[in-house]
Amino acid sequence: MAVRRLHAGLVVLAAAALVAPFAAPAASAAAVSATVDLPRHSQVLAATMRAADYYRGTYATTTLTPKNGWSWATYFQGVQALYRASGDSRYLSDGMAWGTSNAWGISTNVYEIDPNSIKAAETYYDLHAINSAASLTAADATMAADLTNLPVSRYDWIDALFMGLPDFPRWAVRTGNSAYLAKMDAFYTWARDSGGTSSRCSGRTVAQPGLYDASQGLWYRDCTFIGAKDANGKLVFWSRGNGWVIAAMANVLEALPANDPHRAMYSSMLQTMAAHLRPLQGSDGMWRSSLEDAALFPTPETSGTALITYALAYGIRAGILDAPTYLPVVAKAWQGLTSIALQPSGFVTDCQAAASGPGASYTGTAPRTAPTSTSSGTVNTDSQPFCVGAFLMAGSAVAGLTSSPSTGRPVTATAQQTGNEATHVDDGNVTTRWSAETFPQSVTIDLGSTYRLSNSMLVPYQDRAYRYRVQTSTDNKTWTTVVDRTTNTATGVRLDDFATTVSARYVRLTVTGVYGVSTDWVSIQEFAVYDRFAPRVDLARAHPTAGSMTASGHPATAATDGSSATWWSSASAPTTSAPQSLLVDLGASTPVDTVRVFSRAGCGPHHTNVLVSTTGSSYTTVASVDLPNTEGPGQVVFPTVNARWVRLSSTSSWCSTAVSVEELEVFRALGS
C-alpha cells in the first residue's frame, strides 16, 4: 500500500487505496438540504452600521414624538445591540444622549398606554449596566407600580409582550424580588390564554379565549382579529405583531439566567413560532405583512422580517433552535434585508408605518424629503424608528452568530497596564481594554488549532486612529502580514477584510502609533479575527482523501490540507453520467450535519451531491445543491446523520475542463 506524507510526519493513505468506494452508490433518499450564502462578520457589521450611521443624526432634529416612547425606545434598543456587537463608542454615546435628553423619564404621552410607555426602561437598564449615569430612578418607580397595580388584562394586544415583558426579568435581578418573574408569567399567560376576553371585545363572540392560536402556531394581534378572515378568506396573522412576540421571547430569555425554570415556557414558544414562521418566508427571504396571505400586501415588509430574523438568530446562538434547520432561514432573511430593504445610502425601506394590523409598506428608495443638518426631513415617518431599530437588532444578532476563534484564547503581550491586562483584548467584552505605554506594542493570540481566517475587527479606546498591522502564523515563528494600517488616519472601529483567506493558528496585533491624538498609550478594547462563519473543528482536515480522477499537481489531499493556496482538480469535467468526486475518510463514524465547500472560483462545483456512508460501500445522499461561482464558502446543512466517509460528487462545474475545490470541510453535528 502506497503512502504519502503531509505536514510533520502525518501518514495518509494514497489515492489508489480509496478508489473502490467511487463505484455507483446505492439508491438514496431525496436531499432535504439547502446551501447557505453566509456573509463575513465584517460584511454583516458594515451593513448594520451603514443603516445606523444614516439614521443616527436625525434624532436631534426629529419632530416625531414622544422621544422616549416605544418607537424611539425600540430604535435605541437596536443602537445598544449594535454597540455591544461592534464596540463603536458612537452608539453608546447616542444611547446615553437619548436618555439624557429625556431626563431618563418614562413617557406620559396619552397615546403611550403602559406597557408601551415602559419600553424605554429596558434600554435604560442595559445602558446603566455600562454607565451608572444612566438613571433608573423613574424606571424603578414605574416598575414597582406596575408590579403592584397593573392588571394582567392590560396585555390584551400582542405588541405589549415586546414593549413590557423583558423589563420584568431585569428588575427581578435588580431588586432580587422574584415577584417580578411571577408577574411576567402572569402577563404572558393571560395574553396567550385569555387575551380574547378583553373589554375591547365586550359583547362580541370570539372563536377562542386567547390571542395565541395553537393550531397555527401564531398570535392574533388582539381580540378583534380572532378567527376573522381577510378579503381573500385567509386568517389574519400580522407579520410585525408576531415579530414583536417572537422577539419578546428572545429578549426575555436573554435576561433570564441559564438555569432559571421560567425559561422553559418562553423557549418553547420561540421554538413553536419559529417552526410555523419558517415555511411562510418569501423566496426573497422577506416575510409579508399578512403572514398567511402574501398576496394581500405582496411587498416585502422590513420590520416584521427584522424582528423574526433577530429572534431566530438569537435562538440559534443560544442553542434553542436547531442550527441546520434555521441557519438557511436566517441567511436568506439577512440577504433580503440587505439587498431589498437596505439602500446604498443606508436608508431602510419597505417599512410598514405604525398600525394595528397588516398593511402596505413605504417602498421608496429614499425618504420623500431627505434629512439635513437642521431637519430630519421625512425619514422618521417614511422609515420609522422602530423599523430601523429592528433592523439593527437583526444585524447585531446575525453578526453574533459568527463567533471568533480568538475570543477567550491565551494571549501574551509585550507590555500591559495593571488593571488593563492583555487578557482584556480578546475577552469578547467591548467595555474592557488592554493598555500599554509607548509604541510599538504587540499582543499575540494562540487560537489553539489552525483556522481559515478572512477578516478582523479592532475596537480602539475612545475611537482613536491607531496605526497597526495584523500578522498570522501557523508555527509562531514565520509571520505573514494580512493587514497593514501603519499609515491609518481613520478613527473608530476598523473592520479589515484580508486579501485572501489564510490558515493560521497564531495571530499578532502590533500597534505602531496613533494619529491625531497626543498620547503614548496603546489602548485596545477588543481585537478579534474571524472564520467565515461560526467555526467548529473541521473533521476532514488532513484525513485520507481521494479524488475519482485527479489532475497532475492538484491532488485530492490538497482539498483537506487547510490551505487556500492549494486545491484539488479533476482530470476532466464532471457530467451527469460521469460525476467527479472527492471522498474523505473521517476515521470513525461521527454525527455530522454540515459540509462546507471552498471552491476555486471560475471552475468550482456547480450541481453537487453530498453522500455519506458508515460502511464505505453503501452511500446515502443527504443533500443536493447548486453552489455559486464564488470561492464561498458554500455551506450545506442537513439533518444529523452518522458518517465515516463523506463524498462530494459534482455533476457539473463552472468551467468546461475540470472541477476544482480548495477545501472540503466536514463538521460534527451541533449538540452531539
PDB file of N, CA, C and O in Angstrom, residues 587-642:
ATOM      1  N   GLY A 587     -12.267   8.636   9.669  1.00  0.00           N
ATOM      2  CA  GLY A 587     -11.565   7.765  10.599  1.00  0.00           C
ATOM      3  C   GLY A 587     -12.460   7.013  11.553  1.00  0.00           C
ATOM      4  O   GLY A 587     -12.074   5.964  12.084  1.00  0.00           O
ATOM      5  N   ALA A 588     -13.669   7.535  11.798  1.00  0.00           N
ATOM      6  CA  ALA A 588     -14.627   6.872  12.681  1.00  0.00           C
ATOM      7  C   ALA A 588     -16.009   7.426  12.378  1.00  0.00           C
ATOM      8  O   ALA A 588     -16.143   8.572  11.908  1.00  0.00           O
ATOM      9  N   SER A 589     -17.023   6.632  12.642  1.00  0.00           N
ATOM     10  CA  SER A 589     -18.388   7.086  12.424  1.00  0.00           C
ATOM     11  C   SER A 589     -18.720   8.200  13.405  1.00  0.00           C
ATOM     12  O   SER A 589     -18.521   8.056  14.619  1.00  0.00           O
ATOM     13  N   THR A 590     -19.216   9.317  12.890  1.00  0.00           N
ATOM     14  CA  THR A 590     -19.415  10.528  13.681  1.00  0.00           C
ATOM     15  C   THR A 590     -20.727  11.192  13.268  1.00  0.00           C
ATOM     16  O   THR A 590     -21.049  11.225  12.075  1.00  0.00           O
ATOM     17  N   PRO A 591     -21.501  11.759  14.209  1.00  0.00           N
ATOM     18  CA  PRO A 591     -22.686  12.533  13.822  1.00  0.00           C
ATOM     19  C   PRO A 591     -22.258  13.834  13.139  1.00  0.00           C
ATOM     20  O   PRO A 591     -21.503  14.621  13.718  1.00  0.00           O
ATOM     21  N   VAL A 592     -22.712  14.052  11.911  1.00  0.00           N
ATOM     22  CA  VAL A 592     -22.359  15.261  11.174  1.00  0.00           C
ATOM     23  C   VAL A 592     -23.633  15.936  10.674  1.00  0.00           C
ATOM     24  O   VAL A 592     -24.658  15.285  10.486  1.00  0.00           O
ATOM     25  N   ASP A 593     -23.551  17.256  10.466  1.00  0.00           N
ATOM     26  CA  ASP A 593     -24.712  17.973   9.946  1.00  0.00           C
ATOM     27  C   ASP A 593     -24.348  19.074   8.955  1.00  0.00           C
ATOM     28  O   ASP A 593     -25.213  19.768   8.464  1.00  0.00           O
ATOM     29  N   THR A 594     -23.051  19.251   8.670  1.00  0.00           N
ATOM     30  CA  THR A 594     -22.631  20.363   7.821  1.00  0.00           C
ATOM     31  C   THR A 594     -21.412  19.984   6.996  1.00  0.00           C
ATOM     32  O   THR A 594     -20.470  19.377   7.511  1.00  0.00           O
ATOM     33  N   VAL A 595     -21.464  20.357   5.726  1.00  0.00           N
ATOM     34  CA  VAL A 595     -20.303  20.284   4.840  1.00  0.00           C
ATOM     35  C   VAL A 595     -20.076  21.684   4.293  1.00  0.00           C
ATOM     36  O   VAL A 595     -21.021  22.389   3.935  1.00  0.00           O
ATOM     37  N   ARG A 596     -18.834  22.095   4.257  1.00  0.00           N
ATOM     38  CA  ARG A 596     -18.509  23.417   3.745  1.00  0.00           C
ATOM     39  C   ARG A 596     -17.528  23.272   2.594  1.00  0.00           C
ATOM     40  O   ARG A 596     -16.525  22.565   2.714  1.00  0.00           O
ATOM     41  N   VAL A 597     -17.823  23.937   1.482  1.00  0.00           N
ATOM     42  CA  VAL A 597     -17.030  23.811   0.265  1.00  0.00           C
ATOM     43  C   VAL A 597     -16.446  25.168  -0.106  1.00  0.00           C
ATOM     44  O   VAL A 597     -17.182  26.136  -0.330  1.00  0.00           O
ATOM     45  N   PHE A 598     -15.121  25.241  -0.157  1.00  0.00           N
ATOM     46  CA  PHE A 598     -14.436  26.413  -0.698  1.00  0.00           C
ATOM     47  C   PHE A 598     -14.050  26.079  -2.141  1.00  0.00           C
ATOM     48  O   PHE A 598     -13.220  25.202  -2.382  1.00  0.00           O
ATOM     49  N   SER A 599     -14.699  26.761  -3.072  1.00  0.00           N
ATOM     50  CA  SER A 599     -14.487  26.462  -4.485  1.00  0.00           C
ATOM     51  C   SER A 599     -13.324  27.264  -5.048  1.00  0.00           C
ATOM     52  O   SER A 599     -12.979  28.343  -4.538  1.00  0.00           O
ATOM     53  N   ARG A 600     -12.737  26.734  -6.107  1.00  0.00           N
ATOM     54  CA  ARG A 600     -11.787  27.503  -6.906  1.00  0.00           C
ATOM     55  C   ARG A 600     -12.620  28.329  -7.864  1.00  0.00           C
ATOM     56  O   ARG A 600     -13.182  27.815  -8.834  1.00  0.00           O
ATOM     57  N   ALA A 601     -12.797  29.627  -7.575  1.00  0.00           N
ATOM     58  CA  ALA A 601     -13.710  30.451  -8.354  1.00  0.00           C
ATOM     59  C   ALA A 601     -13.398  30.356  -9.841  1.00  0.00           C
ATOM     60  O   ALA A 601     -12.239  30.418 -10.254  1.00  0.00           O
ATOM     61  N   GLY A 602     -14.427  30.181 -10.650  1.00  0.00           N
ATOM     62  CA  GLY A 602     -14.292  30.054 -12.099  1.00  0.00           C
ATOM     63  C   GLY A 602     -14.310  28.624 -12.559  1.00  0.00           C
ATOM     64  O   GLY A 602     -14.578  28.358 -13.729  1.00  0.00           O
ATOM     65  N   CYS A 603     -14.008  27.684 -11.630  1.00  0.00           N
ATOM     66  CA  CYS A 603     -14.000  26.278 -12.011  1.00  0.00           C
ATOM     67  C   CYS A 603     -14.472  25.381 -10.862  1.00  0.00           C
ATOM     68  O   CYS A 603     -14.148  24.203 -10.803  1.00  0.00           O
ATOM     69  N   GLY A 604     -15.220  25.975  -9.928  1.00  0.00           N
ATOM     70  CA  GLY A 604     -15.690  25.210  -8.790  1.00  0.00           C
ATOM     71  C   GLY A 604     -16.893  24.348  -9.123  1.00  0.00           C
ATOM     72  O   GLY A 604     -17.433  24.386 -10.230  1.00  0.00           O
ATOM     73  N   PRO A 605     -17.339  23.533  -8.164  1.00  0.00           N
ATOM     74  CA  PRO A 605     -18.519  22.694  -8.383  1.00  0.00           C
ATOM     75  C   PRO A 605     -19.769  23.537  -8.606  1.00  0.00           C
ATOM     76  O   PRO A 605     -19.940  24.590  -7.988  1.00  0.00           O
ATOM     77  N   HIS A 606     -20.643  23.046  -9.483  1.00  0.00           N
ATOM     78  CA  HIS A 606     -21.943  23.693  -9.670  1.00  0.00           C
ATOM     79  C   HIS A 606     -22.998  22.775  -9.049  1.00  0.00           C
ATOM     80  O   HIS A 606     -23.235  22.820  -7.856  1.00  0.00           O
ATOM     81  N   HIS A 607     -23.614  21.898  -9.839  1.00  0.00           N
ATOM     82  CA  HIS A 607     -24.571  20.975  -9.217  1.00  0.00           C
ATOM     83  C   HIS A 607     -23.799  19.868  -8.506  1.00  0.00           C
ATOM     84  O   HIS A 607     -22.957  19.198  -9.101  1.00  0.00           O
ATOM     85  N   THR A 608     -24.111  19.708  -7.218  1.00  0.00           N
ATOM     86  CA  THR A 608     -23.303  18.836  -6.366  1.00  0.00           C
ATOM     87  C   THR A 608     -24.186  18.066  -5.396  1.00  0.00           C
ATOM     88  O   THR A 608     -25.160  18.601  -4.858  1.00  0.00           O
ATOM     89  N   ASN A 609     -23.823  16.808  -5.165  1.00  0.00           N
ATOM     90  CA  ASN A 609     -24.488  15.982  -4.167  1.00  0.00           C
ATOM     91  C   ASN A 609     -23.516  15.700  -3.020  1.00  0.00           C
ATOM     92  O   ASN A 609     -22.312  15.559  -3.228  1.00  0.00           O
ATOM     93  N   VAL A 610     -24.050  15.635  -1.809  1.00  0.00           N
ATOM     94  CA  VAL A 610     -23.283  15.201  -0.645  1.00  0.00           C
ATOM     95  C   VAL A 610     -23.810  13.831  -0.238  1.00  0.00           C
ATOM     96  O   VAL A 610     -25.011  13.654  -0.023  1.00  0.00           O
ATOM     97  N   LEU A 611     -22.904  12.855  -0.178  1.00  0.00           N
ATOM     98  CA  LEU A 611     -23.272  11.490   0.182  1.00  0.00           C
ATOM     99  C   LEU A 611     -22.458  11.061   1.396  1.00  0.00           C
ATOM    100  O   LEU A 611     -21.319  11.498   1.579  1.00  0.00           O
ATOM    101  N   VAL A 612     -23.036  10.187   2.210  1.00  0.00           N
ATOM    102  CA  VAL A 612     -22.338   9.700   3.399  1.00  0.00           C
ATOM    103  C   VAL A 612     -22.473   8.192   3.498  1.00  0.00           C
ATOM    104  O   VAL A 612     -23.388   7.581   2.936  1.00  0.00           O
ATOM    105  N   SER A 613     -21.529   7.607   4.250  1.00  0.00           N
ATOM    106  CA  SER A 613     -21.540   6.159   4.457  1.00  0.00           C
ATOM    107  C   SER A 613     -20.896   5.830   5.797  1.00  0.00           C
ATOM    108  O   SER A 613     -19.981   6.531   6.241  1.00  0.00           O
ATOM    109  N   THR A 614     -21.373   4.788   6.416  1.00  0.00           N
ATOM    110  CA  THR A 614     -20.714   4.253   7.613  1.00  0.00           C
ATOM    111  C   THR A 614     -19.942   2.985   7.305  1.00  0.00           C
ATOM    112  O   THR A 614     -19.162   2.508   8.124  1.00  0.00           O
ATOM    113  N   THR A 615     -20.146   2.431   6.091  1.00  0.00           N
ATOM    114  CA  THR A 615     -19.520   1.157   5.720  1.00  0.00           C
ATOM    115  C   THR A 615     -18.438   1.304   4.675  1.00  0.00           C
ATOM    116  O   THR A 615     -17.599   0.417   4.502  1.00  0.00           O
ATOM    117  N   GLY A 616     -18.473   2.382   3.899  1.00  0.00           N
ATOM    118  CA  GLY A 616     -17.532   2.557   2.797  1.00  0.00           C
ATOM    119  C   GLY A 616     -17.997   1.903   1.523  1.00  0.00           C
ATOM    120  O   GLY A 616     -17.304   1.980   0.504  1.00  0.00           O
ATOM    121  N   SER A 617     -19.180   1.273   1.541  1.00  0.00           N
ATOM    122  CA  SER A 617     -19.673   0.612   0.334  1.00  0.00           C
ATOM    123  C   SER A 617     -21.072   1.086  -0.052  1.00  0.00           C
ATOM    124  O   SER A 617     -21.391   1.201  -1.232  1.00  0.00           O
ATOM    125  N   SER A 618     -21.903   1.361   0.909  1.00  0.00           N
ATOM    126  CA  SER A 618     -23.268   1.814   0.647  1.00  0.00           C
ATOM    127  C   SER A 618     -23.393   3.275   1.054  1.00  0.00           C
ATOM    128  O   SER A 618     -23.139   3.620   2.210  1.00  0.00           O
ATOM    129  N   TYR A 619     -23.790   4.127   0.099  1.00  0.00           N
ATOM    130  CA  TYR A 619     -23.827   5.566   0.329  1.00  0.00           C
ATOM    131  C   TYR A 619     -25.260   6.102   0.255  1.00  0.00           C
ATOM    132  O   TYR A 619     -26.071   5.612  -0.531  1.00  0.00           O
ATOM    133  N   THR A 620     -25.534   7.129   1.047  1.00  0.00           N
ATOM    134  CA  THR A 620     -26.832   7.788   1.071  1.00  0.00           C
ATOM    135  C   THR A 620     -26.652   9.269   0.754  1.00  0.00           C
ATOM    136  O   THR A 620     -25.782   9.935   1.335  1.00  0.00           O
ATOM    137  N   THR A 621     -27.459   9.778  -0.149  1.00  0.00           N
ATOM    138  CA  THR A 621     -27.429  11.199  -0.466  1.00  0.00           C
ATOM    139  C   THR A 621     -28.164  11.977   0.616  1.00  0.00           C
ATOM    140  O   THR A 621     -29.327  11.701   0.907  1.00  0.00           O
ATOM    141  N   VAL A 622     -27.467  12.943   1.212  1.00  0.00           N
ATOM    142  CA  VAL A 622     -28.093  13.760   2.250  1.00  0.00           C
ATOM    143  C   VAL A 622     -28.355  15.187   1.783  1.00  0.00           C
ATOM    144  O   VAL A 622     -29.073  15.935   2.450  1.00  0.00           O
ATOM    145  N   ALA A 623     -27.789  15.573   0.652  1.00  0.00           N
ATOM    146  CA  ALA A 623     -28.019  16.922   0.133  1.00  0.00           C
ATOM    147  C   ALA A 623     -27.744  16.954  -1.349  1.00  0.00           C
ATOM    148  O   ALA A 623     -26.856  16.257  -1.853  1.00  0.00           O
ATOM    149  N   SER A 624     -28.505  17.780  -2.052  1.00  0.00           N
ATOM    150  CA  SER A 624     -28.304  18.013  -3.480  1.00  0.00           C
ATOM    151  C   SER A 624     -28.476  19.500  -3.711  1.00  0.00           C
ATOM    152  O   SER A 624     -29.572  20.040  -3.524  1.00  0.00           O
ATOM    153  N   VAL A 625     -27.393  20.187  -4.089  1.00  0.00           N
ATOM    154  CA  VAL A 625     -27.400  21.644  -4.095  1.00  0.00           C
ATOM    155  C   VAL A 625     -26.708  22.188  -5.341  1.00  0.00           C
ATOM    156  O   VAL A 625     -25.928  21.499  -6.000  1.00  0.00           O
ATOM    157  N   ASP A 626     -26.991  23.449  -5.635  1.00  0.00           N
ATOM    158  CA  ASP A 626     -26.273  24.191  -6.663  1.00  0.00           C
ATOM    159  C   ASP A 626     -25.397  25.224  -5.968  1.00  0.00           C
ATOM    160  O   ASP A 626     -25.907  26.121  -5.280  1.00  0.00           O
ATOM    161  N   LEU A 627     -24.093  25.100  -6.127  1.00  0.00           N
ATOM    162  CA  LEU A 627     -23.152  26.029  -5.499  1.00  0.00           C
ATOM    163  C   LEU A 627     -22.871  27.198  -6.436  1.00  0.00           C
ATOM    164  O   LEU A 627     -22.802  27.021  -7.657  1.00  0.00           O
ATOM    165  N   PRO A 628     -22.681  28.406  -5.901  1.00  0.00           N
ATOM    166  CA  PRO A 628     -22.433  29.577  -6.748  1.00  0.00           C
ATOM    167  C   PRO A 628     -21.006  29.604  -7.283  1.00  0.00           C
ATOM    168  O   PRO A 628     -20.120  28.907  -6.779  1.00  0.00           O
ATOM    169  N   ASN A 629     -20.781  30.464  -8.255  1.00  0.00           N
ATOM    170  CA  ASN A 629     -19.464  30.591  -8.881  1.00  0.00           C
ATOM    171  C   ASN A 629     -18.604  31.590  -8.100  1.00  0.00           C
ATOM    172  O   ASN A 629     -18.200  32.631  -8.608  1.00  0.00           O
ATOM    173  N   THR A 630     -18.360  31.260  -6.836  1.00  0.00           N
ATOM    174  CA  THR A 630     -17.520  32.075  -5.960  1.00  0.00           C
ATOM    175  C   THR A 630     -16.676  31.141  -5.108  1.00  0.00           C
ATOM    176  O   THR A 630     -16.945  29.936  -5.032  1.00  0.00           O
ATOM    177  N   GLU A 631     -15.667  31.703  -4.448  1.00  0.00           N
ATOM    178  CA  GLU A 631     -14.890  30.880  -3.528  1.00  0.00           C
ATOM    179  C   GLU A 631     -15.790  30.340  -2.422  1.00  0.00           C
ATOM    180  O   GLU A 631     -15.633  29.233  -1.955  1.00  0.00           O
ATOM    181  N   GLY A 632     -16.760  31.140  -2.029  1.00  0.00           N
ATOM    182  CA  GLY A 632     -17.684  30.722  -0.989  1.00  0.00           C
ATOM    183  C   GLY A 632     -17.248  31.229   0.374  1.00  0.00           C
ATOM    184  O   GLY A 632     -16.687  32.309   0.481  1.00  0.00           O
ATOM    185  N   PRO A 633     -17.493  30.438   1.412  1.00  0.00           N
ATOM    186  CA  PRO A 633     -17.826  29.019   1.351  1.00  0.00           C
ATOM    187  C   PRO A 633     -19.280  28.766   1.002  1.00  0.00           C
ATOM    188  O   PRO A 633     -20.161  29.544   1.345  1.00  0.00           O
ATOM    189  N   GLY A 634     -19.494  27.653   0.300  1.00  0.00           N
ATOM    190  CA  GLY A 634     -20.832  27.131   0.134  1.00  0.00           C
ATOM    191  C   GLY A 634     -21.083  26.186   1.291  1.00  0.00           C
ATOM    192  O   GLY A 634     -20.445  25.133   1.379  1.00  0.00           O
ATOM    193  N   GLN A 635     -21.940  26.595   2.197  1.00  0.00           N
ATOM    194  CA  GLN A 635     -22.190  25.771   3.388  1.00  0.00           C
ATOM    195  C   GLN A 635     -23.472  24.977   3.175  1.00  0.00           C
ATOM    196  O   GLN A 635     -24.518  25.540   2.879  1.00  0.00           O
ATOM    197  N   VAL A 636     -23.390  23.684   3.348  1.00  0.00           N
ATOM    198  CA  VAL A 636     -24.528  22.796   3.141  1.00  0.00           C
ATOM    199  C   VAL A 636     -24.888  22.180   4.491  1.00  0.00           C
ATOM    200  O   VAL A 636     -24.052  21.532   5.124  1.00  0.00           O
ATOM    201  N   VAL A 637     -26.104  22.421   4.936  1.00  0.00           N
ATOM    202  CA  VAL A 637     -26.547  21.888   6.225  1.00  0.00           C
ATOM    203  C   VAL A 637     -27.652  20.868   5.988  1.00  0.00           C
ATOM    204  O   VAL A 637     -28.446  21.001   5.065  1.00  0.00           O
ATOM    205  N   PHE A 638     -27.678  19.841   6.808  1.00  0.00           N
ATOM    206  CA  PHE A 638     -28.649  18.766   6.632  1.00  0.00           C
ATOM    207  C   PHE A 638     -28.929  18.133   7.993  1.00  0.00           C
ATOM    208  O   PHE A 638     -28.163  18.327   8.951  1.00  0.00           O
ATOM    209  N   PRO A 639     -30.013  17.401   8.122  1.00  0.00           N
ATOM    210  CA  PRO A 639     -30.305  16.755   9.409  1.00  0.00           C
ATOM    211  C   PRO A 639     -29.163  15.837   9.837  1.00  0.00           C
ATOM    212  O   PRO A 639     -28.506  15.204   9.000  1.00  0.00           O
ATOM    213  N   THR A 640     -28.938  15.759  11.107  1.00  0.00           N
ATOM    214  CA  THR A 640     -27.829  14.973  11.649  1.00  0.00           C
ATOM    215  C   THR A 640     -27.865  13.536  11.153  1.00  0.00           C
ATOM    216  O   THR A 640     -28.908  12.871  11.158  1.00  0.00           O
ATOM    217  N   VAL A 641     -26.694  13.064  10.700  1.00  0.00           N
ATOM    218  CA  VAL A 641     -26.568  11.693  10.202  1.00  0.00           C
ATOM    219  C   VAL A 641     -25.194  11.166  10.618  1.00  0.00           C
ATOM    220  O   VAL A 641     -24.226  11.928  10.682  1.00  0.00           O
ATOM    221  N   ASN A 642     -25.098   9.888  10.916  1.00  0.00           N
ATOM    222  CA  ASN A 642     -23.807   9.287  11.227  1.00  0.00           C
ATOM    223  C   ASN A 642     -23.039   9.009   9.945  1.00  0.00           C
ATOM    224  O   ASN A 642     -23.604   8.500   8.967  1.00  0.00           O
TER     225      ASN A 642
END
